[in-house]
XYZ file of N, CA, C and O in Angstrom:
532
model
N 80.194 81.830 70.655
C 80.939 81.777 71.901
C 80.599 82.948 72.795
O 80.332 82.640 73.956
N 80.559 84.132 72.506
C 80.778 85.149 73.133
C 78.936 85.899 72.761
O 78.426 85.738 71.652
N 78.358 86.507 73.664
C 77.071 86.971 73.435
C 76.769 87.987 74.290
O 77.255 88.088 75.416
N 75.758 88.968 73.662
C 75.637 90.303 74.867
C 74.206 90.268 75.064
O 73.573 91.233 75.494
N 73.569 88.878 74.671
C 71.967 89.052 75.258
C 71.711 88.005 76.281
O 72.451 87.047 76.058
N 71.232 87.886 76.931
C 70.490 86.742 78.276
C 71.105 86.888 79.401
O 71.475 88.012 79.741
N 71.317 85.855 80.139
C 71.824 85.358 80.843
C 72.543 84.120 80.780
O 72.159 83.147 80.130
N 73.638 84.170 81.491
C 74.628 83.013 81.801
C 74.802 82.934 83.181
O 74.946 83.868 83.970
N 74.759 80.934 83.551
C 75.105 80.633 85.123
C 76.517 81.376 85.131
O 77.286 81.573 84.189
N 76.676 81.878 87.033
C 77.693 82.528 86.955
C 78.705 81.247 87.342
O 79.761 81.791 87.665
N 78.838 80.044 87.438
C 79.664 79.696 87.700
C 79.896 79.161 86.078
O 81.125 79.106 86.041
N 79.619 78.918 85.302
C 79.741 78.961 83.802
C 80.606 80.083 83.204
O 81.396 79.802 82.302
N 80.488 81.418 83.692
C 80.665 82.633 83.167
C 81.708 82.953 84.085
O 82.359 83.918 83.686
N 82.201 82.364 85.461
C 83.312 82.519 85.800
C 84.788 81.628 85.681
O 85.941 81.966 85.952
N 84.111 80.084 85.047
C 85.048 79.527 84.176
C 85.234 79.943 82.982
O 86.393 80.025 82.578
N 84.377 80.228 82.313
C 84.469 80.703 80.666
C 85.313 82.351 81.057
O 85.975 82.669 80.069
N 85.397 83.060 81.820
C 86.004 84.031 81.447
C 87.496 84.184 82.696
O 87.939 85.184 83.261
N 88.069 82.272 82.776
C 89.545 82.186 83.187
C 89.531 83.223 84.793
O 90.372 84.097 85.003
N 88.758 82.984 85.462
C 88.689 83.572 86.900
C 89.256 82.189 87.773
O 90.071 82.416 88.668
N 88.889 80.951 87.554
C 88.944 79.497 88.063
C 89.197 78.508 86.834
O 88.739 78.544 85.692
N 90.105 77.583 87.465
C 91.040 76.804 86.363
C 89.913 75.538 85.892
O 90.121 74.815 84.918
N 88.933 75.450 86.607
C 87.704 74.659 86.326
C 86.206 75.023 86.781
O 86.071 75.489 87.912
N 84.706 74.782 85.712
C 83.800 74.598 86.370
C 83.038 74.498 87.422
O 82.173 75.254 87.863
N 83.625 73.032 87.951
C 83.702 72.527 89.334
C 84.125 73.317 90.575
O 83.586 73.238 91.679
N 85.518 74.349 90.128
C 85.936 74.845 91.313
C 84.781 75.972 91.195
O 84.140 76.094 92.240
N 84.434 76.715 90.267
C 83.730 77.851 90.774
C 82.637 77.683 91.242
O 82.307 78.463 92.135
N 81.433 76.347 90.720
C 80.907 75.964 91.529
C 80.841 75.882 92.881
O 80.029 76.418 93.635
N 82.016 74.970 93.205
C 82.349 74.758 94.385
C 82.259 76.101 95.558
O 81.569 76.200 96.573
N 83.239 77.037 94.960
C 83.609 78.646 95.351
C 81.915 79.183 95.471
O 81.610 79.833 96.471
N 80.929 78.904 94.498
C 80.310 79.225 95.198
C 79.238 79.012 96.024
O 78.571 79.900 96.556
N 79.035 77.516 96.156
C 78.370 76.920 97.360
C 78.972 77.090 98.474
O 78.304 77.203 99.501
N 80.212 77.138 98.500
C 80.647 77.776 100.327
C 80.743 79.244 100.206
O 81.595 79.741 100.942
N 80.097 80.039 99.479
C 79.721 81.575 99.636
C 80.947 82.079 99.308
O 81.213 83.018 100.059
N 81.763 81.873 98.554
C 82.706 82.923 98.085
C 82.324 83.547 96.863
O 83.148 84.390 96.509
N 81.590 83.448 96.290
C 81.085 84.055 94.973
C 79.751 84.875 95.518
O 78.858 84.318 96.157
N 79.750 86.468 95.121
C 78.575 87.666 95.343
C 78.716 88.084 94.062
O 79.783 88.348 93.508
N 77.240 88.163 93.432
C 76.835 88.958 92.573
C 76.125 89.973 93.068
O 75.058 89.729 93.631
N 76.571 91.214 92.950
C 75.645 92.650 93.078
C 75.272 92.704 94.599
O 74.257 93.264 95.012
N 76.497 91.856 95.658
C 76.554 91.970 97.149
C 75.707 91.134 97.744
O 75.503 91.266 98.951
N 74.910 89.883 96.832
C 74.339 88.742 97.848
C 75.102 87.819 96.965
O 75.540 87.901 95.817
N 75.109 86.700 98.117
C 75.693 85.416 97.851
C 74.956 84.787 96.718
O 73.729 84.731 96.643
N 75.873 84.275 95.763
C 75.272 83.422 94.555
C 75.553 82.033 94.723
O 76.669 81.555 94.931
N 74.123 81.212 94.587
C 74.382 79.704 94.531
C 74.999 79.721 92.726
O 74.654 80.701 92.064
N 75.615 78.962 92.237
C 76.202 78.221 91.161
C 75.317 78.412 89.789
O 75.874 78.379 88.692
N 73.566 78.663 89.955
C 73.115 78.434 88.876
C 72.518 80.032 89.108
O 71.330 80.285 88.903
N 73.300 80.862 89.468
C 72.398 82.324 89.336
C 72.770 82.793 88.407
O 73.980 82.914 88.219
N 71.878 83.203 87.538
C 71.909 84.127 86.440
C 72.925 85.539 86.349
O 73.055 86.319 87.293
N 73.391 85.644 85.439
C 74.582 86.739 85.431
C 74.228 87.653 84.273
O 73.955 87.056 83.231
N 74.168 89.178 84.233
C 73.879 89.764 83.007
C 74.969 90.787 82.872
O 75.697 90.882 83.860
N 75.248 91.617 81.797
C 76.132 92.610 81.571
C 75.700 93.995 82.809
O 74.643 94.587 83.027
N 77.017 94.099 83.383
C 76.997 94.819 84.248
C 76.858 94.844 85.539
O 76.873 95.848 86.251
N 76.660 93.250 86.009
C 76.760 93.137 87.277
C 77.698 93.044 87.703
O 78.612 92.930 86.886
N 78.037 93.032 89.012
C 79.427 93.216 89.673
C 79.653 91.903 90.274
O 78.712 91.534 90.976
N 80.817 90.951 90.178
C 80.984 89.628 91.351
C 82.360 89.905 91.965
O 83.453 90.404 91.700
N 81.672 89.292 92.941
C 82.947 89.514 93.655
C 83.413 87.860 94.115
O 82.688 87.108 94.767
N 84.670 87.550 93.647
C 85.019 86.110 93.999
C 85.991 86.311 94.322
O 86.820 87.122 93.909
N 86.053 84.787 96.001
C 87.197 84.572 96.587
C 87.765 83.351 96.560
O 87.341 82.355 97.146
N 89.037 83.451 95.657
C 89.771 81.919 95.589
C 91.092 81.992 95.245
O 91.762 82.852 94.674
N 91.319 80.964 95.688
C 93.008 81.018 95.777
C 93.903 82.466 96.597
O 94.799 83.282 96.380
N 93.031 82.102 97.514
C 93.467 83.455 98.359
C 93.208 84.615 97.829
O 93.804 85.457 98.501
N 92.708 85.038 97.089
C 92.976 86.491 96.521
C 91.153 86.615 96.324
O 90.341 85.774 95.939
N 91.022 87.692 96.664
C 89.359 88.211 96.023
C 89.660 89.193 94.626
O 90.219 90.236 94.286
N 88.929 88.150 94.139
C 88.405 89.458 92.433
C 87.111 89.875 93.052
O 86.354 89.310 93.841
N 87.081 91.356 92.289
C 86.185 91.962 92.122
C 85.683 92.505 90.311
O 86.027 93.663 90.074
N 85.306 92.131 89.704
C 84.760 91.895 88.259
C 83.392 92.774 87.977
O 82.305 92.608 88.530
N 83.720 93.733 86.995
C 82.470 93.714 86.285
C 82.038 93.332 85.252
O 82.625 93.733 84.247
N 80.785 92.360 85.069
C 80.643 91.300 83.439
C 80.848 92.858 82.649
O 81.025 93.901 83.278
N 80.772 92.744 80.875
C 81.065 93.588 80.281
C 80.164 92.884 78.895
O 79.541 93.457 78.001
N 80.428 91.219 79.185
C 80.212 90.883 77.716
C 80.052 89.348 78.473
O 80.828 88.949 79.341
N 78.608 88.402 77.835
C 78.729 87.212 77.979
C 79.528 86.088 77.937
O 79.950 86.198 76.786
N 80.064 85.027 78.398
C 80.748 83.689 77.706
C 80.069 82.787 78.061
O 79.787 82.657 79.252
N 79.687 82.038 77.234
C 78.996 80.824 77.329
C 80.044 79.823 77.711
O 80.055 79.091 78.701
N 80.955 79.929 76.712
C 81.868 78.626 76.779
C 83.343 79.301 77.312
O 83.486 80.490 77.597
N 84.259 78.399 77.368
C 85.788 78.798 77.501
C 86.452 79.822 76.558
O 85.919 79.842 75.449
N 87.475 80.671 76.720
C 87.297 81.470 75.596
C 89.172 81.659 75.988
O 89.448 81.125 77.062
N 90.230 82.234 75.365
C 91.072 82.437 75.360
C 91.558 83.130 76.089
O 90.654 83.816 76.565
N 92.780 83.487 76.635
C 92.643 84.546 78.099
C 92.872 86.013 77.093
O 92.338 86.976 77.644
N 93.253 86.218 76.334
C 92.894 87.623 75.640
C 91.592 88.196 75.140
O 91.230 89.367 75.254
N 90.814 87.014 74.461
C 89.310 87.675 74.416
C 88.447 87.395 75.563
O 87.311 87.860 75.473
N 88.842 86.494 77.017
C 88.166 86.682 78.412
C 88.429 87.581 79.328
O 87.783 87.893 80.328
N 90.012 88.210 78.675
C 89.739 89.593 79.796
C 89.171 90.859 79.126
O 89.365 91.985 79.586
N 88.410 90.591 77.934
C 87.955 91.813 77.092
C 86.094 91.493 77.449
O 85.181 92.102 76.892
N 85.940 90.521 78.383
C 84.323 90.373 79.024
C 84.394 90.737 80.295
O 83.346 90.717 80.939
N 85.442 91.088 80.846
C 84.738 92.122 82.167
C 86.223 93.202 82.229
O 87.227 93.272 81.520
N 85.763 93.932 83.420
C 86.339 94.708 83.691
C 86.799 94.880 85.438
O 86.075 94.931 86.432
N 88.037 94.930 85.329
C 88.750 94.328 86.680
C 88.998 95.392 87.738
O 89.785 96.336 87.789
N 88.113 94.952 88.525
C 88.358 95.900 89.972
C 88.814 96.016 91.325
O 88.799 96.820 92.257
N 89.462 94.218 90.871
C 90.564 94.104 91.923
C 91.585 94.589 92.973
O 92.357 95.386 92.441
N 91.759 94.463 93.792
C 92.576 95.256 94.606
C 93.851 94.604 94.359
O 93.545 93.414 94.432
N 95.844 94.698 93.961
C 96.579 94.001 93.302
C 96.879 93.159 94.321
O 96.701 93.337 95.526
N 97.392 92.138 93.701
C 98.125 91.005 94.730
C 98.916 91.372 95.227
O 99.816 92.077 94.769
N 98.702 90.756 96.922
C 100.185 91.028 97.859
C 101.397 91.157 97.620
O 101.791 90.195 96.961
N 102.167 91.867 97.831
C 103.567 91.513 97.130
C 104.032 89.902 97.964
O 103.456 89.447 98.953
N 105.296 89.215 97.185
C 105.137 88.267 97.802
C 106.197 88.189 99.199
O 106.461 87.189 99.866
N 106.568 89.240 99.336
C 107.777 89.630 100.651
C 106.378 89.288 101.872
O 106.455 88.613 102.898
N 105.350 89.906 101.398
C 104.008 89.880 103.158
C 103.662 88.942 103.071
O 102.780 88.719 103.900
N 103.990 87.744 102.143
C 103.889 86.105 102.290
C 103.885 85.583 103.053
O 103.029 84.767 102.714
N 104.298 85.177 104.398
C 104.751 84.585 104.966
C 105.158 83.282 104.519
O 104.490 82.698 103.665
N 106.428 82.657 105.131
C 107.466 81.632 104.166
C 107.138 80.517 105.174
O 106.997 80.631 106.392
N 107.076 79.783 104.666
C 106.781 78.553 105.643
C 108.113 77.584 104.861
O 108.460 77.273 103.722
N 108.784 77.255 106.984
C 109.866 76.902 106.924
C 109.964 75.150 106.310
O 109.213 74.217 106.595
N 111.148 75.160 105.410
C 111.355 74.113 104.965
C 112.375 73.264 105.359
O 113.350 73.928 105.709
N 112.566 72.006 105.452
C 113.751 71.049 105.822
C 114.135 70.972 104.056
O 113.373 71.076 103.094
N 115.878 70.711 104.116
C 116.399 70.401 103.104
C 115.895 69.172 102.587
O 115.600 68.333 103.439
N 115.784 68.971 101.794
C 115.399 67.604 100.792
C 116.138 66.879 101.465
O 117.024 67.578 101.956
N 116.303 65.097 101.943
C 116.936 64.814 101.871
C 117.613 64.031 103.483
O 118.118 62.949 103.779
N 117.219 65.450 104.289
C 117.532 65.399 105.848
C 116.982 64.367 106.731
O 117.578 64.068 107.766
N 115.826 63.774 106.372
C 114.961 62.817 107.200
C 114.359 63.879 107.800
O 114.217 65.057 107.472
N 113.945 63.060 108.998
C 112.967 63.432 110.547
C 113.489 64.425 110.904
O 114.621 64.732 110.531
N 112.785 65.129 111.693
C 113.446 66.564 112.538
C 114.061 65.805 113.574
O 113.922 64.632 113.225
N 114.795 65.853 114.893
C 115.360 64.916 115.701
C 114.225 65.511 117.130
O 113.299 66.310 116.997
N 114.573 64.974 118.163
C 113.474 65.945 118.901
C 114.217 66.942 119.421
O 113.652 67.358 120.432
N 115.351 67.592 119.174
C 115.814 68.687 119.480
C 115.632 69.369 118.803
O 115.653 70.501 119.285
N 115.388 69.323 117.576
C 114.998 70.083 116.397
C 113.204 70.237 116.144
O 112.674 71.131 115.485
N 112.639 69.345 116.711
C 111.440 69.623 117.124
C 110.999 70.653 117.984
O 110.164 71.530 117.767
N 111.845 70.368 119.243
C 111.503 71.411 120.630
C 112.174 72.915 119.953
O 111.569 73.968 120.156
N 113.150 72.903 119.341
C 113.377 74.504 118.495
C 112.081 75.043 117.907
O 111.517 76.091 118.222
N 111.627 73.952 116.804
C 110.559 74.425 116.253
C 109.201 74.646 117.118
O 108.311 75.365 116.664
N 109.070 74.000 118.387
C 108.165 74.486 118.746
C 108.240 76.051 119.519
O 107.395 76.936 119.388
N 109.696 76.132 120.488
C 110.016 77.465 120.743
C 109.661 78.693 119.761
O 109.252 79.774 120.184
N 109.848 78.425 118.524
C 110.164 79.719 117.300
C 108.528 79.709 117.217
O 107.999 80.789 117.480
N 107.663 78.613 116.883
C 106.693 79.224 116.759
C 105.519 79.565 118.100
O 104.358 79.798 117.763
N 105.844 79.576 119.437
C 105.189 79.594 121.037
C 106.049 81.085 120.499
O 105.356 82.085 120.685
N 106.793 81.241 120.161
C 108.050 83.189 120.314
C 108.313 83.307 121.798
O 107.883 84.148 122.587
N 109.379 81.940 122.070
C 110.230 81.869 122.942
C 111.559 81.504 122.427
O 112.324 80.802 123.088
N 111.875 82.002 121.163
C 113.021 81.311 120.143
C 113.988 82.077 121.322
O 114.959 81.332 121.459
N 114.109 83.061 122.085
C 115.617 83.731 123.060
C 115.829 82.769 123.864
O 116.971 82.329 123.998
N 114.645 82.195 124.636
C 115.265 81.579 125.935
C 115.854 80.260 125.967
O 115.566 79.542 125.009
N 116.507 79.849 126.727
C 117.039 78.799 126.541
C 116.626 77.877 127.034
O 115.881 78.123 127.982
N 116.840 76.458 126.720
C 115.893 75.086 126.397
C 115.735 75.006 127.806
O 116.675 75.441 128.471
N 114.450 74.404 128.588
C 114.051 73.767 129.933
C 113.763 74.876 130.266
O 113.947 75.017 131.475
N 113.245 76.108 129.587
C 112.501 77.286 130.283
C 111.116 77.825 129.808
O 110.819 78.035 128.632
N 110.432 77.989 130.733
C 108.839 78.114 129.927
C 108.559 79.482 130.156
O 107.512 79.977 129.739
């Protein structure tokens, strides 16, 4: 499972070491250029060795990774975070989230008065009052 000689595709080596919940996505991640090995863009089948640096962007958040130790295959998340070494910057707290507003379960349609609110709050004319531009 685990090996410290060759090379491994990095999108192989970024599923096998639990960075992306599938293959496919890291693939994916990195045909639209979110995946850099050693600061150039990696297509899907680039070779990865101990000690290079990637930097991947998904699910909103960028890792920054250094390999440490090969994975060929899938590996457990305790012996996949013991193949690189994490140089991440931490996740946002989730207060700088921004909350995207919800209707109660249940309510139906917005009405169109409740529309024209929502469009005021997000134009940030939520003070003035309705029929004023």
């Amino acid at each position: 499972m685990a090996s410290d000689e060759g090379t491994v595709r990095v999108d192989v080596w970024i599923w096998s070491a639990r960075l992306t919940k599938t293959r496919s996505a890291a693939a994916s991640a990195a045909r639209a250029g979110h995946v850099r090995v050693n600061g150039d863009r990696a297509k899907p089948a680039q070779a990865v060795r101990p000690g290079d640096e990637i930097r991947l962007r998904y699910a909103g958040r960028e890792r920054i990774v250094i390999v440490s130790r090969l994975l060929r295959k899938r590996v457990g998340a305790p012996v996949a975070a013991e193949a690189y070494v994490d140089k991440s910057p931490p996740p946002p707290p989730r207060e700088a989230v921004a909350e995207v507003p919800r209707r109660d379960r249940g309510t139906g349609r917005p009405t169109k008065r409740d529309r024209r609110e929502l469009e005021r709050l997000r134009e940030g004319r939520a003070g003035q009052p309705p029929g004023t531009l």
